[in-house]
PDB file of C-alpha atoms and ligand atoms in Angstrom:
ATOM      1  CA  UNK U 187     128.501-126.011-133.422  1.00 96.00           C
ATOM      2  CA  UNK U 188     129.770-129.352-134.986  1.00 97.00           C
ATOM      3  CA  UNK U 189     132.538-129.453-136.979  1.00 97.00           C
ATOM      4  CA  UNK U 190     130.792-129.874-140.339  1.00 97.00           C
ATOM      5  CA  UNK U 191     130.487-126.335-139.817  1.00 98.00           C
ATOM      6  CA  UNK U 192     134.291-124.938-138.581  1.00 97.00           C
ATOM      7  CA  UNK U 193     135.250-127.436-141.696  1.00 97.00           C
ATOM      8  CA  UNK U 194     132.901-125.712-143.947  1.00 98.00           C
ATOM      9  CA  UNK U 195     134.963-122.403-142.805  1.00 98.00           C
ATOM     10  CA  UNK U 196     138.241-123.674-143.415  1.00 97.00           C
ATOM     11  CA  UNK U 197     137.277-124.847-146.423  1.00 97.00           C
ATOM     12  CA  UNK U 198     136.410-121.686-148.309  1.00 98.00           C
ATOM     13  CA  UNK U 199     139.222-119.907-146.434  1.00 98.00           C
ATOM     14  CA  UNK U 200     141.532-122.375-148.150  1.00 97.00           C
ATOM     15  CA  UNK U 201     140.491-122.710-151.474  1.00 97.00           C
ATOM     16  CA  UNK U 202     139.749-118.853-151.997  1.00 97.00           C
ATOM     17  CA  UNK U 203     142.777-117.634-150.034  1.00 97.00           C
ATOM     18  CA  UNK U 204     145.158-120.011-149.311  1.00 97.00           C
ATOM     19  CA  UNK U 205     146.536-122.550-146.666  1.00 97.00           C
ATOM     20  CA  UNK U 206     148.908-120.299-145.563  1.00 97.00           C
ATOM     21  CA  UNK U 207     145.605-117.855-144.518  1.00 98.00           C
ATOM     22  CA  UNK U 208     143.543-120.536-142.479  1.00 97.00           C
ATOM     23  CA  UNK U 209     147.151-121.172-140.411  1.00 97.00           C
ATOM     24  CA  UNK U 210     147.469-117.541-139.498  1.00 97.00           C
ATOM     25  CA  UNK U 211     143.870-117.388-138.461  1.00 97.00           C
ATOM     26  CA  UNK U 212     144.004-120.068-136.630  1.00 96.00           C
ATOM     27  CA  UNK U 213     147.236-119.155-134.854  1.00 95.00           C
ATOM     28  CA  UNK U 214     145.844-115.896-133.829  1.00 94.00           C
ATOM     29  CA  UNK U 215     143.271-117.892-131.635  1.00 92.00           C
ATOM     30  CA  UNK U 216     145.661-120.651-130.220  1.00 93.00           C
ATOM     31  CA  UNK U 217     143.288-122.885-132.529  1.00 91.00           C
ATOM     32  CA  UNK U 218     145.288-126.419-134.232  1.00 90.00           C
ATOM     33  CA  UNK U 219     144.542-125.598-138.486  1.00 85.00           C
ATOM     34  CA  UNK U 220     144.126-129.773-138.491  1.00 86.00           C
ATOM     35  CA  UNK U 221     142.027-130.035-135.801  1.00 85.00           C
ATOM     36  CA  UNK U 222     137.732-129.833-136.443  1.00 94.00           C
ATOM     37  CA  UNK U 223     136.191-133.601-136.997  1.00 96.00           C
ATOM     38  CA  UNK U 224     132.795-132.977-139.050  1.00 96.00           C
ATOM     39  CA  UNK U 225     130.535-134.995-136.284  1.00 95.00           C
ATOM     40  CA  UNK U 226     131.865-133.859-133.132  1.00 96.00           C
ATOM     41  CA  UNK U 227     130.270-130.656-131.209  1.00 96.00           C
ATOM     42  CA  UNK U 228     132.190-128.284-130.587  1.00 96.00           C
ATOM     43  CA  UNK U 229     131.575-124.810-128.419  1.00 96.00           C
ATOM     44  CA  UNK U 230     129.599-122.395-130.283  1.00 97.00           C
ATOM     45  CA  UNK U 231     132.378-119.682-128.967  1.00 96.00           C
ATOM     46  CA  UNK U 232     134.955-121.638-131.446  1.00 96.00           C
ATOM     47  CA  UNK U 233     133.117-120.733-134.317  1.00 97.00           C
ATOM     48  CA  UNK U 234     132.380-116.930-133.992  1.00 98.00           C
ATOM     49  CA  UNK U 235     136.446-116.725-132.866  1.00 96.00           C
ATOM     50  CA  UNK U 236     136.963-118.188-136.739  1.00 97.00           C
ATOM     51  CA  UNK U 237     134.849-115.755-137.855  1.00 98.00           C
ATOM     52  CA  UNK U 238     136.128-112.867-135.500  1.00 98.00           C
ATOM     53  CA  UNK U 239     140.019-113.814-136.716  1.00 97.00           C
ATOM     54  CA  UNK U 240     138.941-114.099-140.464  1.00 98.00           C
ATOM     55  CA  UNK U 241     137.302-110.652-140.247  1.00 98.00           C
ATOM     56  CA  UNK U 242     140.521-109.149-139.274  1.00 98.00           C
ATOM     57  CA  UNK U 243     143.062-111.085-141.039  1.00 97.00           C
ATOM     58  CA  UNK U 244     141.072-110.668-144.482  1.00 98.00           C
ATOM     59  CA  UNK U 245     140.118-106.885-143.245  1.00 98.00           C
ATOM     60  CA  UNK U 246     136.362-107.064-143.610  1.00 98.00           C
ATOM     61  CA  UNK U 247     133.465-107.166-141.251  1.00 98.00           C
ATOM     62  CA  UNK U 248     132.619-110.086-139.414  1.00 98.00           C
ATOM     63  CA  UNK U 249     129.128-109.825-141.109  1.00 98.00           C
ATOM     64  CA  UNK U 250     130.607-110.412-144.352  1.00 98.00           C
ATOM     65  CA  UNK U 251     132.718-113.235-143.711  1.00 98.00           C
ATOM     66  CA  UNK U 252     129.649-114.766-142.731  1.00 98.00           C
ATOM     67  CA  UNK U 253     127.419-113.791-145.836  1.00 98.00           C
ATOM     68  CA  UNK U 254     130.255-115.381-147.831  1.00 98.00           C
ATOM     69  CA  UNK U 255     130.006-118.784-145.807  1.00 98.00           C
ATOM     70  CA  UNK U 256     126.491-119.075-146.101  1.00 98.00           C
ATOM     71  CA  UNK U 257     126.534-118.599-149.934  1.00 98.00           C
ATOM     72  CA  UNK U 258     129.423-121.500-149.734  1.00 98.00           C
ATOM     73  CA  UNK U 259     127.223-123.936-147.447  1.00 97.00           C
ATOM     74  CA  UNK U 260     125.112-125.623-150.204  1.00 95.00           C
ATOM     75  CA  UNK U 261     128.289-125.691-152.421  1.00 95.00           C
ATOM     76  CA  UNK U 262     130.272-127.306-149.647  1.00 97.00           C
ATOM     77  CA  UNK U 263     127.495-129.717-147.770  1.00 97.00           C
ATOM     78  CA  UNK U 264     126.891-130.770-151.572  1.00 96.00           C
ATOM     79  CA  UNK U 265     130.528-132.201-151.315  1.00 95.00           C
ATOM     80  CA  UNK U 266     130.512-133.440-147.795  1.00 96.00           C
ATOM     81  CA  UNK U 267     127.941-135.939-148.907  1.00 96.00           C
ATOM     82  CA  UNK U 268     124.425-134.252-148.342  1.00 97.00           C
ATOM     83  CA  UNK U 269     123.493-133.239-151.726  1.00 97.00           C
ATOM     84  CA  UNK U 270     121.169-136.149-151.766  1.00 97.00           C
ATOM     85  CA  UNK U 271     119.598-134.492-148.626  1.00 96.00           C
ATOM     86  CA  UNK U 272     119.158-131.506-149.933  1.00 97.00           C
ATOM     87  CA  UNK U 273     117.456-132.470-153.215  1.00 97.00           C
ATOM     88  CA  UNK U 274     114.502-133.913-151.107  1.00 97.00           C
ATOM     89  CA  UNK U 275     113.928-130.396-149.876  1.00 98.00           C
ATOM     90  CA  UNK U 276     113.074-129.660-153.141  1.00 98.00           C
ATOM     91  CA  UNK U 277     113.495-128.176-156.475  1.00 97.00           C
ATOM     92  CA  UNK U 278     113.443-124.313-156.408  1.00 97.00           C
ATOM     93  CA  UNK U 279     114.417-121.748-153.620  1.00 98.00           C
ATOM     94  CA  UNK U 280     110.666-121.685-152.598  1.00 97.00           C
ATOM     95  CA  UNK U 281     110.571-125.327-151.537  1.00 98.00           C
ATOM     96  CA  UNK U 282     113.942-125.583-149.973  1.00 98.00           C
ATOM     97  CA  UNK U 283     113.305-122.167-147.852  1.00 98.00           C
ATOM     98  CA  UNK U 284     109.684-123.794-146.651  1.00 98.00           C
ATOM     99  CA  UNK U 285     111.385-127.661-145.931  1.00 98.00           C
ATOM    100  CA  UNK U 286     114.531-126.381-144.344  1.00 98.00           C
ATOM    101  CA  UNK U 287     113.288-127.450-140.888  1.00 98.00           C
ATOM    102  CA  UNK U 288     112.390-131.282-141.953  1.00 98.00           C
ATOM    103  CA  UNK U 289     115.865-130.657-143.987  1.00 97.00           C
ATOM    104  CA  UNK U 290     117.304-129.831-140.211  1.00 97.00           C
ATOM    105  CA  UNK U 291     115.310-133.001-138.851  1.00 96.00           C
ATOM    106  CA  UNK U 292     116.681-135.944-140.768  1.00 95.00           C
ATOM    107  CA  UNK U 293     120.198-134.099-140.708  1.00 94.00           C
ATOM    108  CA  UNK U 294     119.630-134.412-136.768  1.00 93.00           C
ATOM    109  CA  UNK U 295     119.777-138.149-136.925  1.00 92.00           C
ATOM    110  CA  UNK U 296     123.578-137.915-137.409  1.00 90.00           C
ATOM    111  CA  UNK U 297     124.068-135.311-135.004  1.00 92.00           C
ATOM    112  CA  UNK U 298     122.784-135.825-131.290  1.00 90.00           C
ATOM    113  CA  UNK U 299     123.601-132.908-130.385  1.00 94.00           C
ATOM    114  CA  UNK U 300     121.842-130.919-133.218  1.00 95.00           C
ATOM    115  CA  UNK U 301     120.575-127.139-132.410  1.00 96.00           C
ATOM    116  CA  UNK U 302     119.478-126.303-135.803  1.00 97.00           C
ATOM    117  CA  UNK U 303     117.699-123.199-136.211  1.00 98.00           C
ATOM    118  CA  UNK U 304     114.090-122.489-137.530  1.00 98.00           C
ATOM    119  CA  UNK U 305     112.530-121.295-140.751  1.00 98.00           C
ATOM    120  CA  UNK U 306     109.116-120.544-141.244  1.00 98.00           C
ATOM    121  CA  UNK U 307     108.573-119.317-145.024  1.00 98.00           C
ATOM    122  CA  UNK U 308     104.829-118.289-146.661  1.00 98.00           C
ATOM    123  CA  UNK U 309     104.069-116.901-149.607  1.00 97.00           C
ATOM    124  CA  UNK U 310     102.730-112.534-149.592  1.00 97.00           C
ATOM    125  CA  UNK U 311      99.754-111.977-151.622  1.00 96.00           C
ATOM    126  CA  UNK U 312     102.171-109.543-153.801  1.00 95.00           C
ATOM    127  CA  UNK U 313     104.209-112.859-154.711  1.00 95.00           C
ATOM    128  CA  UNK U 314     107.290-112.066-152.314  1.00 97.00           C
ATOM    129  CA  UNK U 315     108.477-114.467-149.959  1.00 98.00           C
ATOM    130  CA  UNK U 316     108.199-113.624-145.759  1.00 98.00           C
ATOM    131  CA  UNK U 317     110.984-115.591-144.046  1.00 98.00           C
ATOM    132  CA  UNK U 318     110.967-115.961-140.360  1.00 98.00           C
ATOM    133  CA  UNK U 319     114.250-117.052-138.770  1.00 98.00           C
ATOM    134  CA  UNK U 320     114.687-118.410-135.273  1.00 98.00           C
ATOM    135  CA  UNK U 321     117.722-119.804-133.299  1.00 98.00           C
ATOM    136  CA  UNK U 322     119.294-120.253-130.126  1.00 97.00           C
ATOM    137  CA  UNK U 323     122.195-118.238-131.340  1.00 98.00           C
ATOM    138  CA  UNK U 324     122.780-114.742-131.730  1.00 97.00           C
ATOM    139  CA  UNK U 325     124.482-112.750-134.915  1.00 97.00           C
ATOM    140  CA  UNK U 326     123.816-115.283-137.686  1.00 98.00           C
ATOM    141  CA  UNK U 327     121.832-113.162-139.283  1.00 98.00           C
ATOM    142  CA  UNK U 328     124.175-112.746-142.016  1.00 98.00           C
ATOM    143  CA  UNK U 329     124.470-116.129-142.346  1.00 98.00           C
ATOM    144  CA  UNK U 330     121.196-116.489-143.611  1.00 98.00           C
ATOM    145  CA  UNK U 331     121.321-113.730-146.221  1.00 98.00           C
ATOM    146  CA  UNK U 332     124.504-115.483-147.192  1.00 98.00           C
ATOM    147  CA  UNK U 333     122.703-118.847-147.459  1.00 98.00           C
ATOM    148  CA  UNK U 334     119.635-117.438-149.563  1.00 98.00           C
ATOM    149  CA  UNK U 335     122.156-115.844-152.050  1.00 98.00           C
ATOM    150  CA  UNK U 336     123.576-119.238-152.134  1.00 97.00           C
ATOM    151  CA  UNK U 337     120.315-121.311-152.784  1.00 98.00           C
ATOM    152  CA  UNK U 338     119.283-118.457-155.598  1.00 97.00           C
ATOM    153  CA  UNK U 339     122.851-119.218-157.526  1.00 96.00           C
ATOM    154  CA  UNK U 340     122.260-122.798-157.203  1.00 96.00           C
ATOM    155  CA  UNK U 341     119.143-122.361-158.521  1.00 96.00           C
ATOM    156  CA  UNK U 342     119.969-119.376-160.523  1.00 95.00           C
ATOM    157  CA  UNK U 343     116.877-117.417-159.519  1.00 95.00           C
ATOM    158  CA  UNK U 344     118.051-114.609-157.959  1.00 94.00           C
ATOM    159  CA  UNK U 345     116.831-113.582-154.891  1.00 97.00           C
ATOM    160  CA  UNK U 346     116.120-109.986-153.760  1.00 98.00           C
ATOM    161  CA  UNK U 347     116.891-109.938-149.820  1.00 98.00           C
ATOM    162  CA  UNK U 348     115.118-107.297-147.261  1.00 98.00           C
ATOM    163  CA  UNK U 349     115.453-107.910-143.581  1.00 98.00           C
ATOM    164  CA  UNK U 350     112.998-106.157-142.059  1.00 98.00           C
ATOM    165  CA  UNK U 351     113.106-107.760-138.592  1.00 98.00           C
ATOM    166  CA  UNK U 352     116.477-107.354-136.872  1.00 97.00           C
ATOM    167  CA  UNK U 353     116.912-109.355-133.949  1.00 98.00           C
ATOM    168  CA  UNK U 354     117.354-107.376-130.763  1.00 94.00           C
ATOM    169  CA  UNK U 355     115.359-104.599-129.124  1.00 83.00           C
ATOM    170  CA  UNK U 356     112.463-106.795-127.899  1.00 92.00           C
ATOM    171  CA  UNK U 357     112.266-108.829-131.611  1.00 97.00           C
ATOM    172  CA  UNK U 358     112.857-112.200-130.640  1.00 97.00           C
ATOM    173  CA  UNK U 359     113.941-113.125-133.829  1.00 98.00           C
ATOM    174  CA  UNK U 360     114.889-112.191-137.657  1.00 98.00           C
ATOM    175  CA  UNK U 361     112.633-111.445-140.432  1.00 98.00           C
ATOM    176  CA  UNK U 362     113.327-111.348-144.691  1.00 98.00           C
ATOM    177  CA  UNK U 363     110.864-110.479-147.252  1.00 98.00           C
ATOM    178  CA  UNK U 364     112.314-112.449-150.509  1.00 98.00           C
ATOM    179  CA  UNK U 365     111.461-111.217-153.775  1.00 98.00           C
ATOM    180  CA  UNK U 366     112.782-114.344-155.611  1.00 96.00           C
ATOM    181  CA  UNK U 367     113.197-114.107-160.053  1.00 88.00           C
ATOM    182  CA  UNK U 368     112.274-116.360-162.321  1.00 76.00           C
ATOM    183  CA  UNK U 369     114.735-119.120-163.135  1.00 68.00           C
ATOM    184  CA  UNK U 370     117.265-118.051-165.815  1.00 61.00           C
ATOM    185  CA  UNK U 371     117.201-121.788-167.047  1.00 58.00           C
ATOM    186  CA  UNK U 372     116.551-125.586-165.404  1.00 57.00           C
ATOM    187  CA  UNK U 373     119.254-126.379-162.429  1.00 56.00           C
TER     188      UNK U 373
HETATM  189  C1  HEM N 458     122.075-130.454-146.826  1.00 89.21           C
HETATM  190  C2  HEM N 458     122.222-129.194-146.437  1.00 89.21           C
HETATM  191  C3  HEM N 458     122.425-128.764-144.998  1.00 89.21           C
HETATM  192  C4  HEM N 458     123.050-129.415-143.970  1.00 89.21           C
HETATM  193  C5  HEM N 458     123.746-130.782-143.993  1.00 89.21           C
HETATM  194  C6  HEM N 458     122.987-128.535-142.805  1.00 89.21           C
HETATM  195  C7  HEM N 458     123.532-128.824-141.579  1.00 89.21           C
HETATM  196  C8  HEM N 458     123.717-127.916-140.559  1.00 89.21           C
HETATM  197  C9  HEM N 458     124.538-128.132-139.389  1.00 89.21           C
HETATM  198  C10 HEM N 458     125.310-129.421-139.056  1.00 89.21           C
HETATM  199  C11 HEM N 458     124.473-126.994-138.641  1.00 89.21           C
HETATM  200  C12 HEM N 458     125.150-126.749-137.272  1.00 89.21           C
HETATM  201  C13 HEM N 458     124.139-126.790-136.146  1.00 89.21           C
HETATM  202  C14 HEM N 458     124.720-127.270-134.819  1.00 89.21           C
HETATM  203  O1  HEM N 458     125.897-127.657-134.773  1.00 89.21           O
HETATM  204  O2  HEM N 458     123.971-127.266-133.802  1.00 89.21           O
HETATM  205  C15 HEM N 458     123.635-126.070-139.355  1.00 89.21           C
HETATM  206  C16 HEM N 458     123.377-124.795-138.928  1.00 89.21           C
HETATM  207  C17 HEM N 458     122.653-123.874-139.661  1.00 89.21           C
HETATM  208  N1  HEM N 458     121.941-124.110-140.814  1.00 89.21           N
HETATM  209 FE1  HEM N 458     121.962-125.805-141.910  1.00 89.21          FE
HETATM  210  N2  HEM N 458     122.306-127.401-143.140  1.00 89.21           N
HETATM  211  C18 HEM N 458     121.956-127.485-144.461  1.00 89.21           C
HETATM  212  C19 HEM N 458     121.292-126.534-145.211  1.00 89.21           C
HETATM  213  C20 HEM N 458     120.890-125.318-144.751  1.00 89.21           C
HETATM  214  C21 HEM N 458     120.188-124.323-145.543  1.00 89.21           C
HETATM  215  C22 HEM N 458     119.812-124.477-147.033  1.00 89.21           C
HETATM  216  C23 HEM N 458     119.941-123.260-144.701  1.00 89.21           C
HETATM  217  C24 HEM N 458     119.234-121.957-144.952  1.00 89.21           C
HETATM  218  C25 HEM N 458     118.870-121.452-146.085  1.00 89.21           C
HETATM  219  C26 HEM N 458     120.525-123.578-143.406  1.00 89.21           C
HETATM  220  C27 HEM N 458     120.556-122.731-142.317  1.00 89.21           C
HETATM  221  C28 HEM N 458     121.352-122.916-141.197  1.00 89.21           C
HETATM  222  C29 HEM N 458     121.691-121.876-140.236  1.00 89.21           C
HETATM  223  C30 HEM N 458     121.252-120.414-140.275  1.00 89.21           C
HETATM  224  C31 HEM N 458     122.511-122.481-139.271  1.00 89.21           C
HETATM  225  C32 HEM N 458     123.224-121.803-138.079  1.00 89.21           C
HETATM  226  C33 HEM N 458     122.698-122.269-136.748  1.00 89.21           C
HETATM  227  C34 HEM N 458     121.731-121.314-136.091  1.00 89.21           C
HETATM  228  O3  HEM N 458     121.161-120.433-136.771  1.00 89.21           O
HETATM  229  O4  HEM N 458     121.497-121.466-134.862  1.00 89.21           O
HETATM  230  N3  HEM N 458     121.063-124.845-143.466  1.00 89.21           N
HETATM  231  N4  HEM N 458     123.166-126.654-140.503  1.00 89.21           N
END
C-alpha cells in the first residue's frame, strides 16, 4: 500500500504513544522508523507486519489496532492535505459512505498504482444503512468499522455498526448494516 498509509500508522503510534514506541515496532521487523515516503507503493506485506508488531508491542489484537487507524484516517488525511477532497464527498456520513469510490477515483490521479477498495452504500426501507465492502485485500475488515466510527465523530452522528457479512467461507466480500443518529449539532 503507499506510504500515505504506513505514515498514517506511524503517525497515531507517535502521537498517542510515543516515538520511542514506533522505533521498537519497527525494530522488531528490521523496518527503518524514517523510512515510508507518502507517494511511493510499497508491498502490501509491509503494512500488515506494522500492524502485526503494533498488536504485540501495545498487547492488543491486530483487529483493534486497525479499528483505531481507521477512526484516525479522516483525522490524519485531513492534515496530509486532502480535507478539501474529502469535503466534495459530501456533508454527512450518508454521502461520504455512498461517494467513497469517486472519493477513491480522483485520489487515484496521484497514485498510479492505486488499488482502492469498493463501497457500495443504499439506503433499507427501515432507515439503516447496507454497506457493501470489496477489496483485493484480505483482513481490513476492521479497518472499515474503524473508518465509519471515524466519519460518525467527524460528523458527530454516531453510527451503530453490524457486520453481517464476514468475508470468507464462500462470501466474497464484507457486509455492514449502519444505523447512523441524528447529528448532535452542524460539523
Ligand atoms: C480524503 C480521504 C481519503 C484518502 C486520501 C484515501 C486514500 C487512500 C489510500 C492512498 C489508500 C491505499 C490504497 C493503496 O495503496 O492501494 C486507501 C485505502 C483504503 N481506503 Fe481510503 N482514502 C480516504 C478516505 C477513505 C474513507 C472515508 C474510507 C471509508 C470509510 C476509506 C476506505 C479505505 C480502505 C478500507 C482502504 C484499504 C484498502 C483496501 O481495502 O483494499 N478511505 N485510501
Amino acid at each position: 500500500m503507499y506510504g500515505l498509509v504506513n505514515r498514517g500508522l506511524e503517525d497515531l503510534i507517535r502521537s498517542t504513544y510515543g516515538d520511542a514506541t514506533w522505533s521498537r515496532i519497527c525494530q522488531t521487523r528490521g523496518l527503518d522508523a524514517e523510512s515510508f515516503s507518502t507517494m511511493q507503493a510499497y508491498p502490501d506485506g509491509i503494512t500488515y507486519d506494522l500492524v502485526g508488531a503494533a498488536s504485540a508491542e501495545l498487547g492488543v489484537p491486530a483487529a483493534e489496532v486497525l479499528e483505531r487507524f481507521g477512526a484516525y484516517w479522516v483525522l490524519y488525511t485531513g492534515r496530509q492535505g486532502y480535507g478539501e477532497l474529502f469535503k466534495l464527498a459530501g456533508r454527512s456520513v450518508e454521502e461520504v459512505l455512498g461517494n467513497l469510490d469517486a472519493l477513491h477515483g480522483r485520489v487515484g490521479h496521484s497514485f498510479p498504482a492505486f488499488q482502492p477498495p469498493e463501497f457500495t452504500c443504499t439506503r433499507r426501507p427501515d432507515g439503516t444503512l447496507h454497506l457493501i465492502y470489496r477489496s483485493t485485500r484480505e483482513g481490513l475488515a476492521p479497518m472499515v468499522v474503524g473508518l465509519i466510527r471515524g466519519l460518525g465523530e467527524h460528523f458527530q452522528t454516531p453510527v451503530a455498526i453490524e457486520h453481517t457479512v464476514v468475508r470468507g467461507d464462500g462470501h466474497p466480500h464484507d457486509e455492514f448494516v449502519l444505523r447512523v443518529s441524528t447529528p448532535q449539532s452542524p460539523p
